[in-house]
Structures are given as C-alpha cells and as structure tokens.
JSON list of C-alpha atoms in Angstrom, two decimals:
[
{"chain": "Q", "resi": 25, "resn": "UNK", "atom": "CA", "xyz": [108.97, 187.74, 30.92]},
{"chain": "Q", "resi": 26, "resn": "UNK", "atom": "CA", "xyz": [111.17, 190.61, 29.10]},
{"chain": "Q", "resi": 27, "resn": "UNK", "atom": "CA", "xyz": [110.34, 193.69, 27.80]},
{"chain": "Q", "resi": 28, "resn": "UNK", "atom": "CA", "xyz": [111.80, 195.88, 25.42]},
{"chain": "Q", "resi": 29, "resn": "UNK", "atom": "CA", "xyz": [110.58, 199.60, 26.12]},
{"chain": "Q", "resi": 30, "resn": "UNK", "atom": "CA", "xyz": [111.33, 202.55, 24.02]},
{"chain": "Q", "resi": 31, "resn": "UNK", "atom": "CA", "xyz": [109.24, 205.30, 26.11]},
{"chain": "Q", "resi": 32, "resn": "UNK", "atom": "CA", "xyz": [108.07, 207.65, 23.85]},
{"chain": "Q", "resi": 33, "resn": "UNK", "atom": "CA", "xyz": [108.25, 211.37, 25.22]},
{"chain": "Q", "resi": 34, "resn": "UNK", "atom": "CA", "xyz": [105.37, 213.81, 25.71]},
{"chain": "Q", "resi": 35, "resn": "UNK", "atom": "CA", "xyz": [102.66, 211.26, 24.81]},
{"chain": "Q", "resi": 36, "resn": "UNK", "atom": "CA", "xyz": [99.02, 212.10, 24.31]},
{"chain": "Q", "resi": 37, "resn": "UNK", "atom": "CA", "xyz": [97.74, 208.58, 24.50]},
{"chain": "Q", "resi": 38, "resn": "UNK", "atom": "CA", "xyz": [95.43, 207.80, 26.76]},
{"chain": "Q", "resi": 39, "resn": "UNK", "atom": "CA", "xyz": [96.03, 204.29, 27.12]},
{"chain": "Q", "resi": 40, "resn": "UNK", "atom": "CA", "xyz": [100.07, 205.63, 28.15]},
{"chain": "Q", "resi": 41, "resn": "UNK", "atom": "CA", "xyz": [99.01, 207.11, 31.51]},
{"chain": "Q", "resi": 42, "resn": "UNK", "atom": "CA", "xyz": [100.31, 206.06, 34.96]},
{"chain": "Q", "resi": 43, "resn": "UNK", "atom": "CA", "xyz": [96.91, 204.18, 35.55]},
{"chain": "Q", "resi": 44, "resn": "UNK", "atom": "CA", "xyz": [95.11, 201.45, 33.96]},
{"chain": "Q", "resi": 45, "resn": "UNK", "atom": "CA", "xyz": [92.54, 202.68, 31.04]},
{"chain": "Q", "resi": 46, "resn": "UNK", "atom": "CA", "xyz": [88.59, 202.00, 31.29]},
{"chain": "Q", "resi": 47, "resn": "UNK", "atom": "CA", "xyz": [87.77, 200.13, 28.59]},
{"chain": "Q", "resi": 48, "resn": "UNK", "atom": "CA", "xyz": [84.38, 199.92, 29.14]},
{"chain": "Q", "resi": 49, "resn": "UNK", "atom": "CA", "xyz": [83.71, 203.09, 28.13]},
{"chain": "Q", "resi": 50, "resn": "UNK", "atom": "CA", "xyz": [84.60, 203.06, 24.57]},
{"chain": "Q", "resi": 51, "resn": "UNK", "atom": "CA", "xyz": [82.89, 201.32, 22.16]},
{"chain": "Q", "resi": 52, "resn": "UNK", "atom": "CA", "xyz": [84.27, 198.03, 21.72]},
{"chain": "Q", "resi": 53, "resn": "UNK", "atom": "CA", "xyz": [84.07, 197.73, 25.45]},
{"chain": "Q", "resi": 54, "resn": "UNK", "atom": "CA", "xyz": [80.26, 198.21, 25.04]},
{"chain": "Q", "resi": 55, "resn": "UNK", "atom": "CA", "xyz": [78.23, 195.45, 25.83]},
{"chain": "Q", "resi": 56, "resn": "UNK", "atom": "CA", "xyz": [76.03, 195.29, 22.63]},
{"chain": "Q", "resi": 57, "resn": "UNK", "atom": "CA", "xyz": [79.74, 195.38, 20.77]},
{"chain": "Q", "resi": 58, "resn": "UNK", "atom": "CA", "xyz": [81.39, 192.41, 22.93]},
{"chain": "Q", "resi": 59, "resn": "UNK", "atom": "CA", "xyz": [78.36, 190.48, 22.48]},
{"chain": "Q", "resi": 60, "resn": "UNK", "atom": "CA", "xyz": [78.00, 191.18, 18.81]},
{"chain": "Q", "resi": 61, "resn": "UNK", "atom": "CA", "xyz": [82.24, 189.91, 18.58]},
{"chain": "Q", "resi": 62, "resn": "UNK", "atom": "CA", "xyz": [81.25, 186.87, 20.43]},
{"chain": "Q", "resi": 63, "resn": "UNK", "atom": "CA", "xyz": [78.44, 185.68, 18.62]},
{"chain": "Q", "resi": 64, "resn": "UNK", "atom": "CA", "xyz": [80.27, 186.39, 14.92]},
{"chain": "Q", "resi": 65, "resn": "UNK", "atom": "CA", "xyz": [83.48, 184.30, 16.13]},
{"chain": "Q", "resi": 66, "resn": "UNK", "atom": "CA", "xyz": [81.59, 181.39, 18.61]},
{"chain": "Q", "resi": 67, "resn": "UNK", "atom": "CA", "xyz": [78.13, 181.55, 17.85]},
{"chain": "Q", "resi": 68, "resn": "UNK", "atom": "CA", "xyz": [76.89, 182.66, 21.29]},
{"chain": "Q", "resi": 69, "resn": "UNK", "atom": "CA", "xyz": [76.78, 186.18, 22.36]},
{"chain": "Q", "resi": 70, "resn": "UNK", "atom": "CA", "xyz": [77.86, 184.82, 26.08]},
{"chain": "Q", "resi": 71, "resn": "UNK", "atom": "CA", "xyz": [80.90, 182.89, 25.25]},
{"chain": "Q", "resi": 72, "resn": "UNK", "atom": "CA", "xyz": [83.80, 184.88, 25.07]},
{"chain": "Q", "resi": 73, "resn": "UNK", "atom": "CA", "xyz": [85.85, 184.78, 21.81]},
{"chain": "Q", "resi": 74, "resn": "UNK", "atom": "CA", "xyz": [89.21, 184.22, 23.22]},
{"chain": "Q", "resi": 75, "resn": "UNK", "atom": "CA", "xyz": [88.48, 181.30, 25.10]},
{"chain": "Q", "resi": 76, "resn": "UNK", "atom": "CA", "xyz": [86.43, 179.86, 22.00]},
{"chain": "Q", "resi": 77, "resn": "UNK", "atom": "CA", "xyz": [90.24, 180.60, 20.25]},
{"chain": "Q", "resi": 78, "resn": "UNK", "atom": "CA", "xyz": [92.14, 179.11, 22.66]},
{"chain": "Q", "resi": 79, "resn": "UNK", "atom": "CA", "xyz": [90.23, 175.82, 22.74]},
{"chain": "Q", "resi": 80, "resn": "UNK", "atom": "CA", "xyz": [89.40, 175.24, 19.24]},
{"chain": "Q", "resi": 81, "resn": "UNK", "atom": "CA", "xyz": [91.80, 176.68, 17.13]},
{"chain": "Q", "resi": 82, "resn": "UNK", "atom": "CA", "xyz": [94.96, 176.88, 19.59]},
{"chain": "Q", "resi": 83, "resn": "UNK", "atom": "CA", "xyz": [94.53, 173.49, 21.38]},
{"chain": "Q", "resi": 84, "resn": "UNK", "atom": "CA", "xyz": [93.11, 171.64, 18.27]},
{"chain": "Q", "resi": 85, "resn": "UNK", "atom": "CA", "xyz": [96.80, 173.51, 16.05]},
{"chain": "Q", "resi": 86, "resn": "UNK", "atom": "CA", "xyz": [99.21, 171.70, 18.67]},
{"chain": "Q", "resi": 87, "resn": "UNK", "atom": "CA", "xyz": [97.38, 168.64, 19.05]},
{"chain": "Q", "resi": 88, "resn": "UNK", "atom": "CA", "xyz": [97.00, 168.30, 15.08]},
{"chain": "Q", "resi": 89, "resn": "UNK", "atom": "CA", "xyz": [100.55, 169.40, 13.77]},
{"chain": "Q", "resi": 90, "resn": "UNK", "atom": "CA", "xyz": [102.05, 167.57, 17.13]},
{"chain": "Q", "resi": 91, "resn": "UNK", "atom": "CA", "xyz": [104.05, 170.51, 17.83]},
{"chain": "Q", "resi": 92, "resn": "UNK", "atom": "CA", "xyz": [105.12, 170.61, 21.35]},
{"chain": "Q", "resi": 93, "resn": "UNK", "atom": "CA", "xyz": [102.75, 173.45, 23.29]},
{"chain": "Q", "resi": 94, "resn": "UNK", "atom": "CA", "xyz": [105.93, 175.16, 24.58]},
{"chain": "Q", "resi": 95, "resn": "UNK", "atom": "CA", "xyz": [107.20, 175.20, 20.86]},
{"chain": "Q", "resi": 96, "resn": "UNK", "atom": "CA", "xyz": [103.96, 177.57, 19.77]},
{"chain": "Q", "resi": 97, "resn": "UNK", "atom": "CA", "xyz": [104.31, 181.51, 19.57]},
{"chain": "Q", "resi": 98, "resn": "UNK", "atom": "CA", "xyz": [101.59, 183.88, 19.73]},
{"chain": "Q", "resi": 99, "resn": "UNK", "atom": "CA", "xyz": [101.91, 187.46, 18.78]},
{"chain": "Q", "resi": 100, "resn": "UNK", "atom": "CA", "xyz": [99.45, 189.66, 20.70]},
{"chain": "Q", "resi": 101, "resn": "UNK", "atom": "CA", "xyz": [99.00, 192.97, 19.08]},
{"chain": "Q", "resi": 102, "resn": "UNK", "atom": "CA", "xyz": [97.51, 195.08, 21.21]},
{"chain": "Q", "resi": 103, "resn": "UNK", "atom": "CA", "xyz": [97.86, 194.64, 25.01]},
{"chain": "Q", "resi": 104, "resn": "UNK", "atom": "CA", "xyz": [94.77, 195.47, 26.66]},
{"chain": "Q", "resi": 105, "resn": "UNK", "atom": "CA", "xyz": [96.53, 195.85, 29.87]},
{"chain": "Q", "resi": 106, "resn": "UNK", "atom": "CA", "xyz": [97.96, 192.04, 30.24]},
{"chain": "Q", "resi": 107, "resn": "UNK", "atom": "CA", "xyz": [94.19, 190.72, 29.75]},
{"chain": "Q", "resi": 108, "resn": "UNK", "atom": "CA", "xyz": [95.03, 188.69, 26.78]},
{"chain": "Q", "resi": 109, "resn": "UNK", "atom": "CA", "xyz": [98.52, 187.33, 27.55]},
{"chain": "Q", "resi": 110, "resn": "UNK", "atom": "CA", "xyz": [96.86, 186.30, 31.00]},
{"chain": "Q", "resi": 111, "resn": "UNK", "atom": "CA", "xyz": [94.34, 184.21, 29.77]},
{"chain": "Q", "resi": 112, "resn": "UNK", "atom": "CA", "xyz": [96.27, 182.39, 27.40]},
{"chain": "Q", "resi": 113, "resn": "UNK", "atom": "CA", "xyz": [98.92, 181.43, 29.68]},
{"chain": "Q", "resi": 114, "resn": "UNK", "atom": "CA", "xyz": [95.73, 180.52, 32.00]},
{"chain": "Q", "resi": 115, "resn": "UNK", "atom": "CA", "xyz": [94.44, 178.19, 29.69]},
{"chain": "Q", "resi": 116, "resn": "UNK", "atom": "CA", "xyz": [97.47, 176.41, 29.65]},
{"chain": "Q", "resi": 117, "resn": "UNK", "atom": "CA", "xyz": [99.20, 178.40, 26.47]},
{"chain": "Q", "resi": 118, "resn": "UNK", "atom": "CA", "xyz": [103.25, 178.00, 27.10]},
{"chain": "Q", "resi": 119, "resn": "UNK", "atom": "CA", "xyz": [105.10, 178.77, 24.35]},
{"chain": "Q", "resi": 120, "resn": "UNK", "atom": "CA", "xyz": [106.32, 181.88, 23.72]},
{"chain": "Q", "resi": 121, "resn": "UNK", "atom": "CA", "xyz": [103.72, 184.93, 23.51]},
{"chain": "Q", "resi": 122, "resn": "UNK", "atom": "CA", "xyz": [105.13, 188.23, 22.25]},
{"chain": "Q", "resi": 123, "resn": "UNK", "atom": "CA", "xyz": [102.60, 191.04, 23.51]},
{"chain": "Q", "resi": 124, "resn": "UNK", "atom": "CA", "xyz": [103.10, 194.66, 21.65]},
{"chain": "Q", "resi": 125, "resn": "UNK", "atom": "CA", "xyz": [101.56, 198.01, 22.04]},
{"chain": "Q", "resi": 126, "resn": "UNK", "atom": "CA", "xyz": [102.39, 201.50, 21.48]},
{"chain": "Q", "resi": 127, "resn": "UNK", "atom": "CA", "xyz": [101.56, 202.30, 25.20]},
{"chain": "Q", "resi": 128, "resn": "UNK", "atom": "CA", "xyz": [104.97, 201.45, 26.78]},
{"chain": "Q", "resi": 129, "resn": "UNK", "atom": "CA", "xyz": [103.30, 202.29, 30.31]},
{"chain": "Q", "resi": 130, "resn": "UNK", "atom": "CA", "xyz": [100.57, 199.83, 29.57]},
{"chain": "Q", "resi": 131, "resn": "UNK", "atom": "CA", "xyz": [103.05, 197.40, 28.64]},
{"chain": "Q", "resi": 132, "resn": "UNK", "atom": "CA", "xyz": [105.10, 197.90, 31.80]},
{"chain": "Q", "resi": 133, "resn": "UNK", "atom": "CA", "xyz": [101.39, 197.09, 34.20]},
{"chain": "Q", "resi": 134, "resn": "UNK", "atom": "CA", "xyz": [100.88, 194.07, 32.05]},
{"chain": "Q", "resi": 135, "resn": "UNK", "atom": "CA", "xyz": [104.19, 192.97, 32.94]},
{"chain": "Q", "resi": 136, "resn": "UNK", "atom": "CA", "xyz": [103.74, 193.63, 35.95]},
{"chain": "Q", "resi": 137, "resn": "UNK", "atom": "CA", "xyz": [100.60, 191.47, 35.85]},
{"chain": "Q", "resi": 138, "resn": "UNK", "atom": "CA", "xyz": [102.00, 188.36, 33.94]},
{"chain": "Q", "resi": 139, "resn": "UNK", "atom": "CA", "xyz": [105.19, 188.38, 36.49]},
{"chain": "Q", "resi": 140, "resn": "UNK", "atom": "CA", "xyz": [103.22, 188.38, 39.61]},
{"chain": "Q", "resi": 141, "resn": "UNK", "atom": "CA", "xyz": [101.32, 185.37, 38.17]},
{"chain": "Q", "resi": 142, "resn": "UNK", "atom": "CA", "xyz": [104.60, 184.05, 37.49]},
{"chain": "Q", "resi": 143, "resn": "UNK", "atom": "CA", "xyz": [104.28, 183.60, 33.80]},
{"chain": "Q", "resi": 144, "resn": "UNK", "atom": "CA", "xyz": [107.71, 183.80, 32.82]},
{"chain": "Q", "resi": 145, "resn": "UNK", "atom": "CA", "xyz": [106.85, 182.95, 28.45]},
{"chain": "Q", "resi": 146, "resn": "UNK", "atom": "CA", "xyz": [105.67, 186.37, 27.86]},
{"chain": "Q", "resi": 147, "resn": "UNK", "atom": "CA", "xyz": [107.98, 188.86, 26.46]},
{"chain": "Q", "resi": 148, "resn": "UNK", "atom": "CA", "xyz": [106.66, 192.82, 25.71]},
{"chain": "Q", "resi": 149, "resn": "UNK", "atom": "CA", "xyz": [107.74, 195.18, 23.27]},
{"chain": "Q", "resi": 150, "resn": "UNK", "atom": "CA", "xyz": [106.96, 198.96, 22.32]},
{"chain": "Q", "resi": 151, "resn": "UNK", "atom": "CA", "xyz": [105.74, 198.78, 18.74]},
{"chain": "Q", "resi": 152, "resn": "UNK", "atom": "CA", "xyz": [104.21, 201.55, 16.52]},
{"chain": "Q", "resi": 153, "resn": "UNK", "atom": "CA", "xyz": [101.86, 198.96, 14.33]},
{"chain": "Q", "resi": 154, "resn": "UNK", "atom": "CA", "xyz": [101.86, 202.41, 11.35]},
{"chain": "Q", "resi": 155, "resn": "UNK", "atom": "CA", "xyz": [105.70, 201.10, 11.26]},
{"chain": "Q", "resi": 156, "resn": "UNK", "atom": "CA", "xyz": [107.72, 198.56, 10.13]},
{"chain": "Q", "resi": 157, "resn": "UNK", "atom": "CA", "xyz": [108.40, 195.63, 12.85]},
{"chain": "Q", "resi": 158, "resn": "UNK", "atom": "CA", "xyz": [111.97, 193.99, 11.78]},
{"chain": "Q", "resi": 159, "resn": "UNK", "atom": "CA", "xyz": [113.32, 191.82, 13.78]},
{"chain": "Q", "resi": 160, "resn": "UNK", "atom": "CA", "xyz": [111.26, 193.65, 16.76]},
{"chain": "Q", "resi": 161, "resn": "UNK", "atom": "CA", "xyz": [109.41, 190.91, 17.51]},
{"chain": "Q", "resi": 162, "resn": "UNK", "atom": "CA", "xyz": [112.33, 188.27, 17.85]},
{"chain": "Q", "resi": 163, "resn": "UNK", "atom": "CA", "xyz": [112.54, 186.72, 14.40]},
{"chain": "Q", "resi": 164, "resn": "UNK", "atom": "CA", "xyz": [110.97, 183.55, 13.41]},
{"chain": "Q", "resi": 165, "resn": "UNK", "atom": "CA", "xyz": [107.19, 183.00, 12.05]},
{"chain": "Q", "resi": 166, "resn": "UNK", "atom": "CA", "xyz": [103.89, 183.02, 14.70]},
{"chain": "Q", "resi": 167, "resn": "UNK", "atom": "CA", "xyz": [101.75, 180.23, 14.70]},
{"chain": "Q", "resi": 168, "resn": "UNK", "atom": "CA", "xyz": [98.82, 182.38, 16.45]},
{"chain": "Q", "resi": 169, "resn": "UNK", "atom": "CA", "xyz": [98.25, 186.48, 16.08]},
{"chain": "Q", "resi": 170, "resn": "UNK", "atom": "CA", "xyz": [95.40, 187.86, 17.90]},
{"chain": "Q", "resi": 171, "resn": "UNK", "atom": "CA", "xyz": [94.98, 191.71, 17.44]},
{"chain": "Q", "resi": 172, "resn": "UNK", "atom": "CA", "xyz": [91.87, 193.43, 19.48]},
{"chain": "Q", "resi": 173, "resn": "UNK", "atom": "CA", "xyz": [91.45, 196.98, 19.69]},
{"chain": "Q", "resi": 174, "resn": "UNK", "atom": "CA", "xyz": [94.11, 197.58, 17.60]},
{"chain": "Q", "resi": 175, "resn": "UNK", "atom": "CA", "xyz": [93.35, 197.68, 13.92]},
{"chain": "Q", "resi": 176, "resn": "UNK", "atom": "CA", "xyz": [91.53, 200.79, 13.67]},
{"chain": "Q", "resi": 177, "resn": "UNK", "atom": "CA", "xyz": [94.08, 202.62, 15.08]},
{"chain": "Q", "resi": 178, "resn": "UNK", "atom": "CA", "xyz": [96.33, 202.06, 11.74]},
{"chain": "Q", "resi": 179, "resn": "UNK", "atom": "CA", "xyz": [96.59, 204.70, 9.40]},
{"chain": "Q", "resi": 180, "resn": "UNK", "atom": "CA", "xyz": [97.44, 202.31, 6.25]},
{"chain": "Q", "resi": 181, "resn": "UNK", "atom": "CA", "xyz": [96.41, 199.35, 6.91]},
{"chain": "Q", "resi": 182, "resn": "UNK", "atom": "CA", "xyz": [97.04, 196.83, 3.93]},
{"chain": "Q", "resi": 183, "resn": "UNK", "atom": "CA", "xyz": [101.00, 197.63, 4.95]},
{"chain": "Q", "resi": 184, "resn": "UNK", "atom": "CA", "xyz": [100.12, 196.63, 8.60]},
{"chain": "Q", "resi": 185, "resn": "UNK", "atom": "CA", "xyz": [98.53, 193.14, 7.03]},
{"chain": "Q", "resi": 186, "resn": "UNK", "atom": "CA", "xyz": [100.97, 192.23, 4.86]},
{"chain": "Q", "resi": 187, "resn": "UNK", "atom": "CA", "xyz": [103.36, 192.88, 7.64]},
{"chain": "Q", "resi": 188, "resn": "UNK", "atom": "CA", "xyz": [101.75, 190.34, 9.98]},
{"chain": "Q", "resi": 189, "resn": "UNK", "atom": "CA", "xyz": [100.83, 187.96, 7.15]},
{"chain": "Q", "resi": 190, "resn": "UNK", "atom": "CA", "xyz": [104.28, 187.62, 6.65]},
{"chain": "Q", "resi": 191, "resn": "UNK", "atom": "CA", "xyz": [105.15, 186.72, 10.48]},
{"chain": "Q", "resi": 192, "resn": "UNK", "atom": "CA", "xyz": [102.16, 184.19, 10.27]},
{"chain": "Q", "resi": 193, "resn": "UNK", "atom": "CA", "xyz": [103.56, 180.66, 9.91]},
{"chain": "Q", "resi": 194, "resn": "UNK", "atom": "CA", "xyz": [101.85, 178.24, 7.14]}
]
C-alpha cells in the first residue's frame, strides 16, 4: 500500500499517539452500543456489521454489475487502526481501498498492519473530514464508503455528506 502523510504538529488527538488507542473504552466500543449497530444493520446483535456488508452488499454489487472485484474501490473513512481495511481485504475485497483519518500516526500502524499481511490494494491518506477532499483521495467515484467512528467528529456535517455523496458512484 501507499500513504500520503501530512503530520500535523503539536496534536492533541488521542487517537495520534505513538501507541494504538483503546477503543473499548469509549462508547461506541461499548458492548450494549456494538450490539445495538449490529442488530439495526444485520438483524442479530452477534453478527458483526461489516462482515454482514461485505457479503451482502459488497459481494452481491460485483457479482450483479459484473464488475471485476479488483475493479471495486472502497473509501474507508475513519481508520480504526487498520481493523477495517484488514477485514475487507480478508474477505477477499481486492480492489482498491482508500483508508483516511486525521490521525496520521494511526494511519502509519495500520499500514504497518495491512503491509505485514501483505495487502498491497490499500492506500492511506491524512484527511481532515471538516475539509474539503479534492483530488485527495485519487480521483474517480467509490463504489463502497464505510465511515465508523467518524461522523460525530464533524463540525458541519451536511458539507461532509455532500462531499462523499459526490465520490459515491451510481
């Protein structure tokens, strides 16, 4: 994978340390919150959203629009320390997946991650979701975009939708 880092000086974000972050202690990490996600999006408070995603919306897009797998993008707002971009590729995801944060030293451990699992379709850049992406992201229209974690974070957030609605392919 690439990355694109722009560290950002003096920052007080705690996801931007030298070490991993604990989820689990804030309150989507909460076990009454991950169940309550779960059950909205699959049904069942045990099955984990993302792999409900990835077998019924991503599999089901290639095999219906016959788009070759390596052909699909996936913008991943939000990092979550590699977690996401991991389990795609896992599943058998192989196009392109763009992963962006504002945590360029969170970014750097999921590279880290992704590369020593040798999952070379991954490509990370430092993005500020309050701003304006451009051509940040590569150019070209996303067939998937998964944000977690992320949304809340955005001061105005109809400019932050209508920024990824527009990256969002038909």
């Amino acid at each position: 994978g690439s990355m694109a880092l722009e560290a950002k000086p003096d920052s007080d974000n705690p996801w931007n340390s030298d070490k991993s972050y604990d989820y689990s202690v804030l309150w989507f990490g909460a076990n009454q919150c991950i169940e309550s996600i779960n059950r909205t999006i699959t049904g069942d408070p045990q099955q984990h959203w993302l792999q409900y995603v990835i077998r019924n919306y991503i599999n089901v897009h290639a095999h219906k629009t016959g788009k070759s797998p390596e052909r699909l993008r996936c913008l991943l707002l939000g990092t979550y320390e590699g977690y996401m971009a991991g389990e795609l590729c896992a599943k058998g995801f192989r196009g392109e997946i763009v992963a962006t944060d504002i945590a360029d030293r969170s970014l750097a451990r999921a590279k880290q991650m992704t590369d020593a699992l040798g999952y070379a379709n991954v490509k990370y850049v430092v993005h500020d979701l309050n701003e304006p992406a451009g051509a940040k992201f590569g150019g070209g229209e996303f067939d998937f975009i998964i944000a977690e974690g992320v949304l809340h974070h955005i001061k105005k957030i109809e400019p932050c939708l209508q920024m990824v609605c527009g990256l969002l392919a038909p």
